[in-house]
Amino acid sequence: MFNNTFNTLYFWFETGCQHIFNLSAWDHISMVLLMVISTQGIKNVLIQISAFTIGHGISLLLLTLPQWHVASQIVELAITSSVLIYSGLIFKSFHLKHLQPMRYFSLIIFGMLHGLGFIKQTELFFAQESFWPILIGFNFGIECAQLGIALFVFVFYLFLSLLCSPLILKKTQKTMLLCITAIALYFTVVQFFSVFL
């Protein structure tokens, strides 16, 4: 019994990690990068990522309800739009130290939108008997993968700050922000046309 539960947890933990370490998960990676480049201190970054993952978990639980059905194209449009909106908030100097509760709340909402993208995974959840180990393992895998990306980028920034002036570091952050915004805008336009045309 214990071995089966552990194996289920481990398998879905790996599945959660693989979902993030994938180019098709550009939306998750972009959100993590935005959290890192817009926040001071690793503790605040980790709290934000946890808030984002809580949003995932809420959506996964809601998707288990029979009456919850969302069209995948609408979900994809909402996901790409959320990345675009979040990058826009950062452009508007939406800093954690000034609007801490709002930042956490917005990340839970955005996390819920991104969690809706796991519709295919929830279909697999229904096909299994051990629902809770699957849900916990999958969410934990996503959380760990996102934390891994955040720590890597944070260490990169620390290393860069030792080699470069604050001005160059600021320009690097702005360049990353512009790139993420451009990618999010492109995918939002594509999804918009696929939904409404």
CSV table of C-alpha atoms in Angstrom, one decimal:
chain,number,residue,atom,x,y,z
A,1,MET,CA,0.0,0.0,0.0
A,2,PHE,CA,2.7,2.5,1.1
A,3,ASN,CA,4.9,1.5,-1.9
A,4,ASN,CA,2.1,2.0,-4.3
A,5,THR,CA,1.3,5.5,-2.9
A,6,PHE,CA,5.0,6.4,-3.0
A,7,ASN,CA,5.4,5.2,-6.6
A,8,THR,CA,2.3,7.2,-7.6
A,9,LEU,CA,3.6,10.3,-5.8
A,10,TYR,CA,7.0,10.0,-7.5
A,11,PHE,CA,5.6,9.3,-11.0
A,12,TRP,CA,3.4,12.4,-10.9
A,13,PHE,CA,6.1,14.4,-9.2
A,14,GLU,CA,8.2,13.7,-12.3
A,15,THR,CA,5.3,14.4,-14.6
A,16,GLY,CA,4.9,17.8,-12.9
A,17,CYS,CA,8.6,18.6,-13.3
A,18,GLN,CA,8.5,17.6,-17.0
A,19,HIS,CA,5.5,19.8,-17.6
A,20,ILE,CA,7.6,22.8,-16.6
A,21,PHE,CA,10.9,21.8,-18.1
A,22,ASN,CA,9.4,22.0,-21.5
A,23,LEU,CA,9.4,24.7,-24.2
A,24,SER,CA,5.6,24.3,-24.5
A,25,ALA,CA,5.5,25.6,-20.8
A,26,TRP,CA,6.8,29.0,-21.9
A,27,ASP,CA,3.9,30.6,-20.0
A,28,HIS,CA,5.0,29.1,-16.6
A,29,ILE,CA,8.7,29.9,-17.3
A,30,SER,CA,7.8,33.5,-18.3
A,31,MET,CA,5.8,34.0,-15.1
A,32,VAL,CA,8.6,32.7,-13.0
A,33,LEU,CA,11.1,35.0,-14.8
A,34,LEU,CA,8.8,38.0,-14.3
A,35,MET,CA,8.6,37.2,-10.6
A,36,VAL,CA,12.4,37.1,-10.3
A,37,ILE,CA,13.2,40.2,-12.3
A,38,SER,CA,10.6,42.3,-10.6
A,39,THR,CA,11.3,41.4,-7.0
A,40,GLN,CA,14.1,42.0,-4.5
A,41,GLY,CA,15.1,39.1,-2.3
A,42,ILE,CA,14.9,35.3,-2.9
A,43,LYS,CA,12.3,35.0,0.0
A,44,ASN,CA,9.8,37.2,-1.8
A,45,VAL,CA,10.3,35.3,-5.0
A,46,LEU,CA,9.7,31.9,-3.3
A,47,ILE,CA,6.5,33.2,-1.7
A,48,GLN,CA,5.2,34.5,-5.0
A,49,ILE,CA,5.9,31.2,-6.7
A,50,SER,CA,4.1,29.4,-3.9
A,51,ALA,CA,1.1,31.7,-4.4
A,52,PHE,CA,1.1,30.9,-8.1
A,53,THR,CA,1.2,27.2,-7.4
A,54,ILE,CA,-1.7,27.5,-4.9
A,55,GLY,CA,-3.7,28.9,-7.8
A,56,HIS,CA,-2.8,25.8,-9.8
A,57,GLY,CA,-4.0,23.6,-7.1
A,58,ILE,CA,-7.3,25.4,-6.7
A,59,SER,CA,-8.0,25.1,-10.4
A,60,LEU,CA,-7.2,21.4,-10.4
A,61,LEU,CA,-9.6,20.8,-7.6
A,62,LEU,CA,-12.3,22.8,-9.4
A,63,LEU,CA,-11.7,20.8,-12.6
A,64,THR,CA,-12.6,17.7,-10.7
A,65,LEU,CA,-16.2,19.0,-10.4
A,66,PRO,CA,-18.5,17.6,-13.1
A,67,GLN,CA,-20.1,20.9,-13.8
A,68,TRP,CA,-16.8,22.6,-14.6
A,69,HIS,CA,-16.0,22.5,-18.2
A,70,VAL,CA,-13.9,25.2,-19.9
A,71,ALA,CA,-13.1,25.4,-23.7
A,72,SER,CA,-9.4,24.8,-24.2
A,73,GLN,CA,-9.1,27.7,-26.7
A,74,ILE,CA,-10.6,30.2,-24.1
A,75,VAL,CA,-8.2,28.8,-21.5
A,76,GLU,CA,-5.2,29.3,-23.7
A,77,LEU,CA,-6.2,32.9,-24.5
A,78,ALA,CA,-6.6,33.6,-20.8
A,79,ILE,CA,-3.2,32.1,-20.0
A,80,THR,CA,-1.4,34.1,-22.7
A,81,SER,CA,-3.3,37.2,-21.6
A,82,SER,CA,-2.3,36.7,-18.0
A,83,VAL,CA,1.4,36.8,-18.9
A,84,LEU,CA,0.8,39.9,-20.9
A,85,ILE,CA,-1.1,41.6,-18.1
A,86,TYR,CA,1.5,40.6,-15.5
A,87,SER,CA,4.3,42.0,-17.6
A,88,GLY,CA,2.3,45.2,-18.1
A,89,LEU,CA,1.8,45.5,-14.3
A,90,ILE,CA,5.6,45.3,-13.9
A,91,PHE,CA,6.1,47.9,-16.6
A,92,LYS,CA,3.8,50.1,-14.5
A,93,SER,CA,6.2,49.8,-11.5
A,94,PHE,CA,3.9,47.2,-9.8
A,95,HIS,CA,6.5,46.5,-7.1
A,96,LEU,CA,6.1,43.9,-4.3
A,97,LYS,CA,7.3,46.2,-1.6
A,98,HIS,CA,4.5,48.7,-2.3
A,99,LEU,CA,1.6,46.3,-3.2
A,100,GLN,CA,2.4,43.1,-1.4
A,101,PRO,CA,-1.1,41.8,-0.8
A,102,MET,CA,-2.2,42.7,-4.3
A,103,ARG,CA,0.8,41.0,-5.8
A,104,TYR,CA,0.0,37.7,-4.0
A,105,PHE,CA,-3.7,37.9,-4.8
A,106,SER,CA,-3.0,38.5,-8.5
A,107,LEU,CA,-0.6,35.6,-8.7
A,108,ILE,CA,-3.2,33.3,-7.1
A,109,ILE,CA,-5.7,34.4,-9.8
A,110,PHE,CA,-3.1,34.0,-12.6
A,111,GLY,CA,-2.1,30.6,-11.1
A,112,MET,CA,-5.7,29.5,-11.3
A,113,LEU,CA,-5.9,30.6,-15.0
A,114,HIS,CA,-2.7,28.6,-15.7
A,115,GLY,CA,-4.0,25.7,-13.7
A,116,LEU,CA,-7.0,25.5,-16.1
A,117,GLY,CA,-4.5,24.5,-18.8
A,118,PHE,CA,-4.1,21.1,-17.0
A,119,ILE,CA,-7.4,19.9,-18.3
A,120,LYS,CA,-5.8,16.9,-20.0
A,121,GLN,CA,-4.0,16.0,-16.8
A,122,THR,CA,-7.2,16.0,-14.8
A,123,GLU,CA,-8.7,13.6,-17.2
A,124,LEU,CA,-5.9,11.2,-16.2
A,125,PHE,CA,-6.6,12.0,-12.6
A,126,PHE,CA,-10.1,10.7,-13.0
A,127,ALA,CA,-8.9,7.5,-14.6
A,128,GLN,CA,-6.9,6.7,-11.4
A,129,GLU,CA,-8.0,5.6,-8.0
A,130,SER,CA,-5.4,7.4,-5.9
A,131,PHE,CA,-6.5,10.9,-6.7
A,132,TRP,CA,-4.9,12.8,-3.8
A,133,PRO,CA,-1.4,11.3,-4.2
A,134,ILE,CA,-1.6,12.2,-7.9
A,135,LEU,CA,-2.7,15.7,-7.2
A,136,ILE,CA,-0.1,16.3,-4.5
A,137,GLY,CA,2.7,14.7,-6.5
A,138,PHE,CA,1.8,16.7,-9.7
A,139,ASN,CA,1.6,20.0,-7.8
A,140,PHE,CA,4.8,19.4,-5.9
A,141,GLY,CA,6.6,18.6,-9.1
A,142,ILE,CA,5.4,21.9,-10.6
A,143,GLU,CA,6.4,23.8,-7.5
A,144,CYS,CA,9.9,22.3,-7.4
A,145,ALA,CA,10.5,22.8,-11.1
A,146,GLN,CA,9.4,26.5,-10.8
A,147,LEU,CA,11.6,27.0,-7.7
A,148,GLY,CA,14.5,25.4,-9.6
A,149,ILE,CA,14.2,27.9,-12.5
A,150,ALA,CA,13.8,30.8,-10.1
A,151,LEU,CA,16.9,29.8,-8.1
A,152,PHE,CA,18.9,29.4,-11.3
A,153,VAL,CA,17.9,32.9,-12.6
A,154,PHE,CA,18.4,34.4,-9.1
A,155,VAL,CA,22.0,33.0,-8.9
A,156,PHE,CA,22.6,34.2,-12.4
A,157,TYR,CA,21.6,37.7,-11.4
A,158,LEU,CA,23.8,37.6,-8.3
A,159,PHE,CA,26.7,36.5,-10.5
A,160,LEU,CA,25.9,39.3,-13.0
A,161,SER,CA,25.7,41.9,-10.3
A,162,LEU,CA,29.3,41.1,-9.3
A,163,LEU,CA,30.6,41.5,-12.8
A,164,CYS,CA,28.4,44.4,-14.1
A,165,SER,CA,27.3,47.8,-13.0
A,166,PRO,CA,23.8,48.4,-11.7
A,167,LEU,CA,23.0,50.2,-14.9
A,168,ILE,CA,23.8,47.1,-17.1
A,169,LEU,CA,21.9,44.9,-14.7
A,170,LYS,CA,18.9,47.2,-15.0
A,171,LYS,CA,19.1,47.1,-18.8
A,172,THR,CA,19.3,43.3,-18.7
A,173,GLN,CA,16.1,43.2,-16.6
A,174,LYS,CA,14.3,45.5,-19.0
A,175,THR,CA,15.5,43.5,-22.0
A,176,MET,CA,14.1,40.3,-20.5
A,177,LEU,CA,10.9,42.0,-19.6
A,178,LEU,CA,10.5,43.3,-23.2
A,179,CYS,CA,11.2,39.9,-24.7
A,180,ILE,CA,8.7,38.2,-22.4
A,181,THR,CA,6.1,40.9,-23.2
A,182,ALA,CA,6.7,40.5,-27.0
A,183,ILE,CA,6.3,36.7,-26.8
A,184,ALA,CA,3.2,37.0,-24.7
A,185,LEU,CA,1.7,39.6,-27.1
A,186,TYR,CA,2.4,37.3,-30.1
A,187,PHE,CA,0.7,34.3,-28.5
A,188,THR,CA,-2.2,36.4,-27.2
A,189,VAL,CA,-2.9,37.7,-30.7
A,190,VAL,CA,-2.6,34.2,-32.2
A,191,GLN,CA,-5.0,32.8,-29.5
A,192,PHE,CA,-7.4,35.7,-30.0
A,193,PHE,CA,-7.8,35.1,-33.7
A,194,SER,CA,-8.1,31.3,-33.1
A,195,VAL,CA,-11.0,31.9,-30.7
A,196,PHE,CA,-12.9,34.7,-32.5
A,197,LEU,CA,-12.2,34.2,-36.2
